[in-house]
Amino acid sequence: PSPTPTLAPGETRYTVQAGDTLFAIAQRFGVPADAIQARNQLDNPASLRVGHSLIIPASLETVPATRAPPTRLPRTPVPSPSSLPLLPAPRLLAPHNGAIFTEETPPRLAWQAPALPTGAWFEVMLWRDGEPPAVRHWTRTTEWVLPPEYRGAIWNWRVNIVQGTWGVERDLLSEPGDIWRFTWD
């Protein structure tokens, strides 16, 4: 067995859980996925396995313990989400536009996006042609597996970045995402 690598200051050890992806882990810890991949010498990010131990590099926002505490500045008002520039829209990855699923295994929706700001969510919108969005699923990961009851329809979908209270109100933080469609027979 190879020796357990020593953690550098600010690093964390994480054990891969079922459903984890490199991008989701990166977002959870606020670290670029390629930094995790390089630190753990992963040739293929899809090769993650449940139980695999990863070293998560220090977040870019981590302040070294040797630095003096920051000088307190007067409070400035935090701009409202509507006054900030919009983030780029999440980029849809899978299933590809026009995909047709015939098996019982539920499709996995996946997208790539910038790191979520504090308090933000990915809002997955799903609807049938000619209808308003029937499903609004909020998640902080970059993928979502459809529930089995969604089988038997042609679905349109998009992903936006939002902030607010689910089911009450929300502010759009990203450009509206592209709309793709797939069929799950």
PDB file of C-alpha atoms in Angstrom:
ATOM      1  CA  PRO A   1       0.000   0.000   0.000  1.00  0.00           C
ATOM      2  CA  SER A   2       1.159   3.523  -0.769  1.00  0.00           C
ATOM      3  CA  PRO A   3       1.737   5.886   2.154  1.00  0.00           C
ATOM      4  CA  THR A   4      -1.050   8.325   3.013  1.00  0.00           C
ATOM      5  CA  PRO A   5      -0.059  11.777   1.682  1.00  0.00           C
ATOM      6  CA  THR A   6       0.436  14.492   4.271  1.00  0.00           C
ATOM      7  CA  LEU A   7      -2.055  17.349   4.125  1.00  0.00           C
ATOM      8  CA  ALA A   8      -0.681  20.841   3.478  1.00  0.00           C
ATOM      9  CA  PRO A   9      -2.071  23.741   5.540  1.00  0.00           C
ATOM     10  CA  GLY A  10      -5.692  24.413   4.611  1.00  0.00           C
ATOM     11  CA  GLU A  11      -6.188  21.092   2.800  1.00  0.00           C
ATOM     12  CA  THR A  12      -9.003  18.677   3.635  1.00  0.00           C
ATOM     13  CA  ARG A  13      -9.443  14.955   3.138  1.00  0.00           C
ATOM     14  CA  TYR A  14     -12.783  13.922   1.555  1.00  0.00           C
ATOM     15  CA  THR A  15     -14.209  10.441   0.938  1.00  0.00           C
ATOM     16  CA  VAL A  16     -16.177  10.105  -2.315  1.00  0.00           C
ATOM     17  CA  GLN A  17     -19.877   9.366  -1.729  1.00  0.00           C
ATOM     18  CA  ALA A  18     -22.426   7.767  -4.055  1.00  0.00           C
ATOM     19  CA  GLY A  19     -23.491  10.267  -6.742  1.00  0.00           C
ATOM     20  CA  ASP A  20     -20.422  12.511  -6.352  1.00  0.00           C
ATOM     21  CA  THR A  21     -18.702  13.971  -9.399  1.00  0.00           C
ATOM     22  CA  LEU A  22     -15.440  15.865  -9.471  1.00  0.00           C
ATOM     23  CA  PHE A  23     -17.286  19.053 -10.422  1.00  0.00           C
ATOM     24  CA  ALA A  24     -19.850  18.674  -7.614  1.00  0.00           C
ATOM     25  CA  ILE A  25     -17.067  18.096  -5.060  1.00  0.00           C
ATOM     26  CA  ALA A  26     -15.203  21.129  -6.409  1.00  0.00           C
ATOM     27  CA  GLN A  27     -18.285  23.298  -6.034  1.00  0.00           C
ATOM     28  CA  ARG A  28     -18.968  22.009  -2.528  1.00  0.00           C
ATOM     29  CA  PHE A  29     -15.484  23.052  -1.399  1.00  0.00           C
ATOM     30  CA  GLY A  30     -15.173  26.187  -3.574  1.00  0.00           C
ATOM     31  CA  VAL A  31     -12.054  24.880  -5.299  1.00  0.00           C
ATOM     32  CA  PRO A  32     -11.466  24.493  -9.073  1.00  0.00           C
ATOM     33  CA  ALA A  33     -12.022  20.906 -10.248  1.00  0.00           C
ATOM     34  CA  ASP A  34      -8.675  20.890 -12.056  1.00  0.00           C
ATOM     35  CA  ALA A  35      -6.928  21.749  -8.754  1.00  0.00           C
ATOM     36  CA  ILE A  36      -8.484  18.659  -7.111  1.00  0.00           C
ATOM     37  CA  GLN A  37      -7.603  16.576 -10.175  1.00  0.00           C
ATOM     38  CA  ALA A  38      -3.970  17.763 -10.134  1.00  0.00           C
ATOM     39  CA  ARG A  39      -3.544  17.385  -6.340  1.00  0.00           C
ATOM     40  CA  ASN A  40      -4.813  13.790  -6.487  1.00  0.00           C
ATOM     41  CA  GLN A  41      -3.075  12.910  -9.771  1.00  0.00           C
ATOM     42  CA  LEU A  42      -6.368  11.859 -11.393  1.00  0.00           C
ATOM     43  CA  ASP A  43      -5.895  11.067 -15.064  1.00  0.00           C
ATOM     44  CA  ASN A  44      -9.638  10.714 -15.620  1.00  0.00           C
ATOM     45  CA  PRO A  45     -12.107  12.663 -13.442  1.00  0.00           C
ATOM     46  CA  ALA A  46     -14.788  10.086 -14.294  1.00  0.00           C
ATOM     47  CA  SER A  47     -12.720   7.402 -12.537  1.00  0.00           C
ATOM     48  CA  LEU A  48     -13.895   8.451  -9.054  1.00  0.00           C
ATOM     49  CA  ARG A  49     -15.218   5.541  -6.998  1.00  0.00           C
ATOM     50  CA  VAL A  50     -17.268   5.478  -3.806  1.00  0.00           C
ATOM     51  CA  GLY A  51     -14.895   5.311  -0.842  1.00  0.00           C
ATOM     52  CA  HIS A  52     -11.990   6.893  -2.779  1.00  0.00           C
ATOM     53  CA  SER A  53     -10.143   9.361  -0.534  1.00  0.00           C
ATOM     54  CA  LEU A  54      -9.392  12.746  -2.109  1.00  0.00           C
ATOM     55  CA  ILE A  55      -7.267  15.604  -0.863  1.00  0.00           C
ATOM     56  CA  ILE A  56      -9.089  18.891  -1.388  1.00  0.00           C
ATOM     57  CA  PRO A  57      -6.633  21.762  -1.863  1.00  0.00           C
ATOM     58  CA  ALA A  58      -7.076  24.902   0.207  1.00  0.00           C
ATOM     59  CA  SER A  59      -9.814  27.175  -1.056  1.00  0.00           C
ATOM     60  CA  LEU A  60      -8.661  30.264  -2.884  1.00  0.00           C
ATOM     61  CA  GLU A  61     -10.395  32.223  -0.139  1.00  0.00           C
ATOM     62  CA  THR A  62      -8.485  30.555   2.720  1.00  0.00           C
ATOM     63  CA  VAL A  63      -6.443  33.036   4.764  1.00  0.00           C
ATOM     64  CA  PRO A  64      -3.149  31.597   6.054  1.00  0.00           C
ATOM     65  CA  ALA A  65      -2.960  31.457   9.854  1.00  0.00           C
ATOM     66  CA  THR A  66       0.321  33.440   9.820  1.00  0.00           C
ATOM     67  CA  ARG A  67      -1.319  36.529   8.307  1.00  0.00           C
ATOM     68  CA  ALA A  68      -2.414  39.322  10.638  1.00  0.00           C
ATOM     69  CA  PRO A  69      -6.170  39.674  11.058  1.00  0.00           C
ATOM     70  CA  PRO A  70      -7.707  42.057   8.538  1.00  0.00           C
ATOM     71  CA  THR A  71      -8.334  45.650   9.523  1.00  0.00           C
ATOM     72  CA  ARG A  72     -12.020  46.256  10.201  1.00  0.00           C
ATOM     73  CA  LEU A  73     -13.497  48.557   7.616  1.00  0.00           C
ATOM     74  CA  PRO A  74     -16.800  50.386   7.882  1.00  0.00           C
ATOM     75  CA  ARG A  75     -19.762  48.336   6.640  1.00  0.00           C
ATOM     76  CA  THR A  76     -20.821  49.007   3.098  1.00  0.00           C
ATOM     77  CA  PRO A  77     -24.221  48.002   1.799  1.00  0.00           C
ATOM     78  CA  VAL A  78     -24.331  44.669  -0.054  1.00  0.00           C
ATOM     79  CA  PRO A  79     -25.725  45.156  -3.564  1.00  0.00           C
ATOM     80  CA  SER A  80     -28.984  43.383  -4.291  1.00  0.00           C
ATOM     81  CA  PRO A  81     -28.838  40.483  -6.770  1.00  0.00           C
ATOM     82  CA  SER A  82     -30.713  42.547  -9.359  1.00  0.00           C
ATOM     83  CA  SER A  83     -27.975  45.226  -9.334  1.00  0.00           C
ATOM     84  CA  LEU A  84     -25.113  42.781  -9.963  1.00  0.00           C
ATOM     85  CA  PRO A  85     -23.964  41.709 -13.433  1.00  0.00           C
ATOM     86  CA  LEU A  86     -25.483  38.352 -14.415  1.00  0.00           C
ATOM     87  CA  LEU A  87     -23.331  35.223 -14.269  1.00  0.00           C
ATOM     88  CA  PRO A  88     -22.915  33.213 -17.473  1.00  0.00           C
ATOM     89  CA  ALA A  89     -25.656  30.658 -18.044  1.00  0.00           C
ATOM     90  CA  PRO A  90     -24.896  27.052 -17.041  1.00  0.00           C
ATOM     91  CA  ARG A  91     -23.792  24.991 -20.064  1.00  0.00           C
ATOM     92  CA  LEU A  92     -25.905  21.863 -20.589  1.00  0.00           C
ATOM     93  CA  LEU A  93     -23.878  18.641 -21.011  1.00  0.00           C
ATOM     94  CA  ALA A  94     -26.215  15.626 -20.859  1.00  0.00           C
ATOM     95  CA  PRO A  95     -28.421  14.225 -22.098  1.00  0.00           C
ATOM     96  CA  HIS A  96     -27.554  15.707 -25.472  1.00  0.00           C
ATOM     97  CA  ASN A  97     -30.216  17.780 -27.193  1.00  0.00           C
ATOM     98  CA  GLY A  98     -32.735  15.437 -28.865  1.00  0.00           C
ATOM     99  CA  ALA A  99     -31.700  12.308 -26.908  1.00  0.00           C
ATOM    100  CA  ILE A 100     -34.193   9.436 -26.678  1.00  0.00           C
ATOM    101  CA  PHE A 101     -34.221   7.091 -23.676  1.00  0.00           C
ATOM    102  CA  THR A 102     -36.085   3.784 -23.866  1.00  0.00           C
ATOM    103  CA  GLU A 103     -34.710   1.990 -20.816  1.00  0.00           C
ATOM    104  CA  GLU A 104     -36.092   2.195 -17.296  1.00  0.00           C
ATOM    105  CA  THR A 105     -32.914   3.734 -15.896  1.00  0.00           C
ATOM    106  CA  PRO A 106     -33.742   7.404 -15.256  1.00  0.00           C
ATOM    107  CA  PRO A 107     -31.840   9.988 -17.304  1.00  0.00           C
ATOM    108  CA  ARG A 108     -29.213  12.065 -15.515  1.00  0.00           C
ATOM    109  CA  LEU A 109     -29.264  15.770 -16.352  1.00  0.00           C
ATOM    110  CA  ALA A 110     -25.792  17.335 -16.128  1.00  0.00           C
ATOM    111  CA  TRP A 111     -24.396  20.807 -16.715  1.00  0.00           C
ATOM    112  CA  GLN A 112     -21.270  22.874 -16.198  1.00  0.00           C
ATOM    113  CA  ALA A 113     -21.379  26.251 -14.484  1.00  0.00           C
ATOM    114  CA  PRO A 114     -19.322  28.746 -12.516  1.00  0.00           C
ATOM    115  CA  ALA A 115     -19.069  28.235  -8.770  1.00  0.00           C
ATOM    116  CA  LEU A 116     -22.263  29.210  -7.003  1.00  0.00           C
ATOM    117  CA  PRO A 117     -22.227  32.442  -5.006  1.00  0.00           C
ATOM    118  CA  THR A 118     -23.146  32.148  -1.327  1.00  0.00           C
ATOM    119  CA  GLY A 119     -26.839  31.386  -0.947  1.00  0.00           C
ATOM    120  CA  ALA A 120     -27.342  30.585  -4.639  1.00  0.00           C
ATOM    121  CA  TRP A 121     -28.841  27.475  -6.245  1.00  0.00           C
ATOM    122  CA  PHE A 122     -29.089  25.802  -9.619  1.00  0.00           C
ATOM    123  CA  GLU A 123     -32.722  25.809 -10.693  1.00  0.00           C
ATOM    124  CA  VAL A 124     -33.543  22.956 -13.087  1.00  0.00           C
ATOM    125  CA  MET A 125     -36.710  23.743 -15.034  1.00  0.00           C
ATOM    126  CA  LEU A 126     -38.523  20.886 -16.795  1.00  0.00           C
ATOM    127  CA  TRP A 127     -41.688  21.092 -18.918  1.00  0.00           C
ATOM    128  CA  ARG A 128     -43.622  19.500 -21.767  1.00  0.00           C
ATOM    129  CA  ASP A 129     -44.147  21.338 -25.095  1.00  0.00           C
ATOM    130  CA  GLY A 130     -46.721  24.103 -24.947  1.00  0.00           C
ATOM    131  CA  GLU A 131     -46.887  24.074 -21.143  1.00  0.00           C
ATOM    132  CA  PRO A 132     -45.305  26.316 -18.526  1.00  0.00           C
ATOM    133  CA  PRO A 133     -42.416  24.830 -16.509  1.00  0.00           C
ATOM    134  CA  ALA A 134     -43.999  22.009 -14.511  1.00  0.00           C
ATOM    135  CA  VAL A 135     -40.949  21.168 -12.398  1.00  0.00           C
ATOM    136  CA  ARG A 136     -38.508  23.514 -10.677  1.00  0.00           C
ATOM    137  CA  HIS A 137     -35.860  21.503  -8.862  1.00  0.00           C
ATOM    138  CA  TRP A 138     -33.216  23.369  -6.810  1.00  0.00           C
ATOM    139  CA  THR A 139     -29.809  21.801  -6.195  1.00  0.00           C
ATOM    140  CA  ARG A 140     -26.256  22.854  -5.418  1.00  0.00           C
ATOM    141  CA  THR A 141     -24.728  20.076  -7.502  1.00  0.00           C
ATOM    142  CA  THR A 142     -24.292  20.099 -11.282  1.00  0.00           C
ATOM    143  CA  GLU A 143     -26.475  17.075 -11.964  1.00  0.00           C
ATOM    144  CA  TRP A 144     -29.924  15.683 -11.223  1.00  0.00           C
ATOM    145  CA  VAL A 145     -31.345  12.200 -11.827  1.00  0.00           C
ATOM    146  CA  LEU A 146     -34.995  12.305 -12.865  1.00  0.00           C
ATOM    147  CA  PRO A 147     -37.545  10.537 -10.673  1.00  0.00           C
ATOM    148  CA  PRO A 148     -39.155   7.449 -12.326  1.00  0.00           C
ATOM    149  CA  GLU A 149     -42.589   9.120 -12.502  1.00  0.00           C
ATOM    150  CA  TYR A 150     -41.269  11.483 -15.216  1.00  0.00           C
ATOM    151  CA  ARG A 151     -41.061   8.611 -17.685  1.00  0.00           C
ATOM    152  CA  GLY A 152     -43.285   8.649 -20.777  1.00  0.00           C
ATOM    153  CA  ALA A 153     -42.888  12.221 -22.018  1.00  0.00           C
ATOM    154  CA  ILE A 154     -40.929  14.579 -24.231  1.00  0.00           C
ATOM    155  CA  TRP A 155     -39.275  17.070 -21.890  1.00  0.00           C
ATOM    156  CA  ASN A 156     -37.738  20.498 -22.407  1.00  0.00           C
ATOM    157  CA  TRP A 157     -35.203  21.598 -19.797  1.00  0.00           C
ATOM    158  CA  ARG A 158     -32.912  24.449 -18.833  1.00  0.00           C
ATOM    159  CA  VAL A 159     -30.763  25.382 -15.836  1.00  0.00           C
ATOM    160  CA  ASN A 160     -30.428  28.853 -14.298  1.00  0.00           C
ATOM    161  CA  ILE A 161     -28.584  30.161 -11.256  1.00  0.00           C
ATOM    162  CA  VAL A 162     -30.984  31.690  -8.740  1.00  0.00           C
ATOM    163  CA  GLN A 163     -31.074  33.037  -5.210  1.00  0.00           C
ATOM    164  CA  GLY A 164     -34.032  33.259  -2.879  1.00  0.00           C
ATOM    165  CA  THR A 165     -36.468  31.013  -1.052  1.00  0.00           C
ATOM    166  CA  TRP A 166     -37.658  27.975  -2.966  1.00  0.00           C
ATOM    167  CA  GLY A 167     -41.338  28.167  -3.757  1.00  0.00           C
ATOM    168  CA  VAL A 168     -41.650  31.741  -2.467  1.00  0.00           C
ATOM    169  CA  GLU A 169     -39.512  34.104  -4.516  1.00  0.00           C
ATOM    170  CA  ARG A 170     -36.293  34.009  -6.430  1.00  0.00           C
ATOM    171  CA  ASP A 171     -33.856  36.331  -8.178  1.00  0.00           C
ATOM    172  CA  LEU A 172     -32.196  35.210 -11.395  1.00  0.00           C
ATOM    173  CA  LEU A 173     -28.395  35.479 -10.996  1.00  0.00           C
ATOM    174  CA  SER A 174     -27.426  34.097 -14.421  1.00  0.00           C
ATOM    175  CA  GLU A 175     -28.243  34.690 -18.016  1.00  0.00           C
ATOM    176  CA  PRO A 176     -31.165  32.404 -18.973  1.00  0.00           C
ATOM    177  CA  GLY A 177     -29.793  28.979 -19.931  1.00  0.00           C
ATOM    178  CA  ASP A 178     -30.229  27.234 -23.280  1.00  0.00           C
ATOM    179  CA  ILE A 179     -33.266  24.996 -23.692  1.00  0.00           C
ATOM    180  CA  TRP A 180     -32.663  21.364 -24.660  1.00  0.00           C
ATOM    181  CA  ARG A 181     -35.136  18.540 -25.076  1.00  0.00           C
ATOM    182  CA  PHE A 182     -35.108  14.768 -24.626  1.00  0.00           C
ATOM    183  CA  THR A 183     -37.602  11.923 -24.761  1.00  0.00           C
ATOM    184  CA  TRP A 184     -37.990   9.293 -22.056  1.00  0.00           C
ATOM    185  CA  ASP A 185     -40.297   6.566 -23.467  1.00  0.00           C
TER     186      ASP A 185
END
